[in-house]
CSV table of C-alpha atoms in Angstrom, one decimal:
chain,number,residue,atom,x,y,z
A,30,ASN,CA,0.0,0.0,0.0
A,31,ASP,CA,3.0,2.3,0.3
A,32,GLN,CA,4.2,3.0,-3.2
A,33,PHE,CA,6.1,6.1,-2.2
A,34,ALA,CA,8.9,6.8,0.3
A,35,MET,CA,10.7,10.0,1.2
A,36,TYR,CA,14.3,9.8,2.6
A,37,ASP,CA,16.5,12.3,4.3
A,38,GLN,CA,19.8,11.8,2.5
A,39,ARG,CA,21.7,13.4,5.4
A,40,THR,CA,20.8,10.4,7.6
A,41,PRO,CA,22.4,7.0,6.5
A,42,GLY,CA,20.5,3.8,6.1
A,43,ILE,CA,16.9,3.0,7.1
A,44,ARG,CA,16.9,5.8,9.7
A,45,GLY,CA,16.8,8.2,6.7
A,46,LEU,CA,13.3,7.1,5.9
A,47,VAL,CA,11.0,10.0,6.9
A,48,LEU,CA,7.6,9.2,5.2
A,49,ASN,CA,5.8,6.3,3.5
A,50,PHE,CA,2.5,6.9,1.7
A,51,GLY,CA,0.4,5.5,-1.1
A,52,TYR,CA,-2.9,3.8,-1.8
A,53,ALA,CA,-4.4,0.4,-1.7
A,54,GLU,CA,-4.1,-1.7,-4.8
A,55,THR,CA,-5.0,-5.4,-5.4
A,56,GLU,CA,-1.8,-6.0,-7.5
A,57,ASN,CA,1.7,-4.6,-7.7
A,58,ILE,CA,1.8,-1.2,-9.3
A,59,SER,CA,3.1,-1.1,-12.8
A,60,ARG,CA,6.5,0.3,-13.5
A,61,TYR,CA,5.0,2.5,-16.2
A,62,ILE,CA,2.8,4.5,-13.7
A,63,ARG,CA,4.6,7.7,-12.8
A,64,PRO,CA,3.7,10.2,-10.1
A,65,ASP,CA,4.3,14.0,-10.3
A,66,TRP,CA,5.3,16.5,-7.6
A,67,HIS,CA,3.8,20.0,-7.8
A,68,GLN,CA,6.2,22.9,-7.9
A,69,ASN,CA,4.7,24.1,-4.6
A,70,GLY,CA,6.6,21.3,-2.9
A,71,TYR,CA,3.8,19.6,-1.0
A,72,MET,CA,1.3,18.2,-3.5
A,73,VAL,CA,1.8,14.8,-5.1
A,74,VAL,CA,-0.4,13.2,-7.7
A,75,CYS,CA,-0.5,9.7,-9.2
A,76,GLY,CA,-2.8,7.6,-11.4
A,77,SER,CA,-4.4,4.4,-10.4
A,78,GLN,CA,-3.4,0.9,-11.5
A,79,SER,CA,-6.9,-0.6,-11.4
A,80,GLU,CA,-9.3,2.3,-12.5
A,81,ALA,CA,-9.4,5.6,-14.3
A,82,LYS,CA,-8.7,7.5,-11.1
A,83,VAL,CA,-6.2,10.1,-10.0
A,84,HIS,CA,-5.0,10.3,-6.4
A,85,PHE,CA,-3.7,13.4,-4.5
A,86,TRP,CA,-1.6,13.7,-1.4
A,87,ASP,CA,-0.7,16.8,0.6
A,88,ILE,CA,2.4,15.8,2.5
A,89,ARG,CA,2.3,18.8,4.9
A,90,TYR,CA,-0.3,17.1,7.1
A,91,SER,CA,-0.1,14.1,9.4
A,92,GLY,CA,-2.2,11.2,8.3
A,93,VAL,CA,-0.9,11.2,4.8
A,94,GLN,CA,0.1,7.6,5.4
A,95,ARG,CA,-3.6,6.6,5.7
A,96,GLY,CA,-4.2,7.2,1.9
A,97,PRO,CA,-4.8,10.0,-0.6
A,98,CYS,CA,-6.3,13.3,0.5
A,99,PHE,CA,-8.8,12.9,-2.3
A,100,SER,CA,-9.2,11.2,-5.6
A,101,PHE,CA,-11.3,11.8,-8.8
A,102,LEU,CA,-12.3,9.8,-11.9
A,103,THR,CA,-10.9,11.1,-15.2
A,104,GLN,CA,-13.3,12.1,-18.0
A,105,GLY,CA,-12.0,9.5,-20.5
A,106,SER,CA,-14.4,7.5,-22.6
A,107,GLN,CA,-13.1,4.2,-21.4
A,108,ALA,CA,-12.1,3.0,-17.9
A,109,SER,CA,-8.3,2.5,-18.0
A,110,ARG,CA,-5.4,2.8,-15.7
A,111,ILE,CA,-3.8,6.2,-15.6
A,112,LEU,CA,-0.1,5.8,-16.5
A,113,ARG,CA,1.1,9.4,-16.2
A,114,THR,CA,0.0,12.4,-14.3
A,115,LEU,CA,1.7,15.8,-14.8
A,116,PHE,CA,1.2,19.2,-13.3
A,117,ILE,CA,1.6,21.9,-16.0
A,118,PRO,CA,4.3,24.3,-14.5
A,119,ASN,CA,3.1,27.8,-13.7
A,120,GLN,CA,-0.5,26.9,-14.6
A,121,ASP,CA,-3.4,25.5,-12.6
A,122,SER,CA,-3.7,22.5,-15.0
A,123,LEU,CA,-3.1,18.8,-14.8
A,124,VAL,CA,-2.8,16.4,-17.7
A,125,THR,CA,-3.3,12.6,-17.4
A,126,MET,CA,-2.4,9.9,-19.9
A,127,SER,CA,-4.1,6.5,-19.8
A,128,ALA,CA,-3.2,3.0,-21.0
A,129,THR,CA,-5.7,3.5,-23.8
A,130,ARG,CA,-3.7,6.5,-25.1
A,131,THR,CA,-6.3,9.1,-23.9
A,132,MET,CA,-5.0,12.4,-22.6
A,133,THR,CA,-7.2,14.4,-20.3
A,134,TRP,CA,-6.6,18.0,-19.2
A,135,THR,CA,-8.1,19.3,-15.9
A,136,ASP,CA,-8.1,22.9,-14.8
A,137,TYR,CA,-8.2,23.4,-11.0
A,138,SER,CA,-7.8,25.9,-8.2
A,139,VAL,CA,-6.3,25.3,-4.8
A,140,GLN,CA,-6.7,27.8,-2.0
A,141,HIS,CA,-3.3,29.0,-0.8
A,142,ASN,CA,-2.1,27.6,2.5
A,143,SER,CA,-5.2,25.3,2.9
A,144,ARG,CA,-5.3,21.6,3.3
A,145,ILE,CA,-5.9,20.0,-0.1
A,146,HIS,CA,-9.1,17.9,0.1
A,147,SER,CA,-10.6,18.7,-3.3
A,148,PHE,CA,-10.1,20.7,-6.4
A,149,GLY,CA,-12.3,23.6,-7.3
A,150,ALA,CA,-13.3,23.3,-10.9
A,151,SER,CA,-12.1,26.1,-13.1
């Protein structure tokens, strides 16, 4: 369930592990699925292995290990795993690419210095 791990490279070995987080999947996550880290430094996004869903984490808050802050289904015509999610730099947009070669753009707004629990549609 913990697909992601953050390490403090200043601390050697396993003691450098500072945070594990992820989401529940029924099978091992594909090596082709890639997360993205927002330029704000605290928002992480990743597609789902088993459905056309995108998961978000806000790593500033405790409890991030329990699962995503929120998730949403993409607007593609077929249910398919989301292989790549990408925040567009300097814009409030996210692009997803699925296994069926569908790209979806999502415009969003996030209130500054608030816990991320949903996107406001733009």
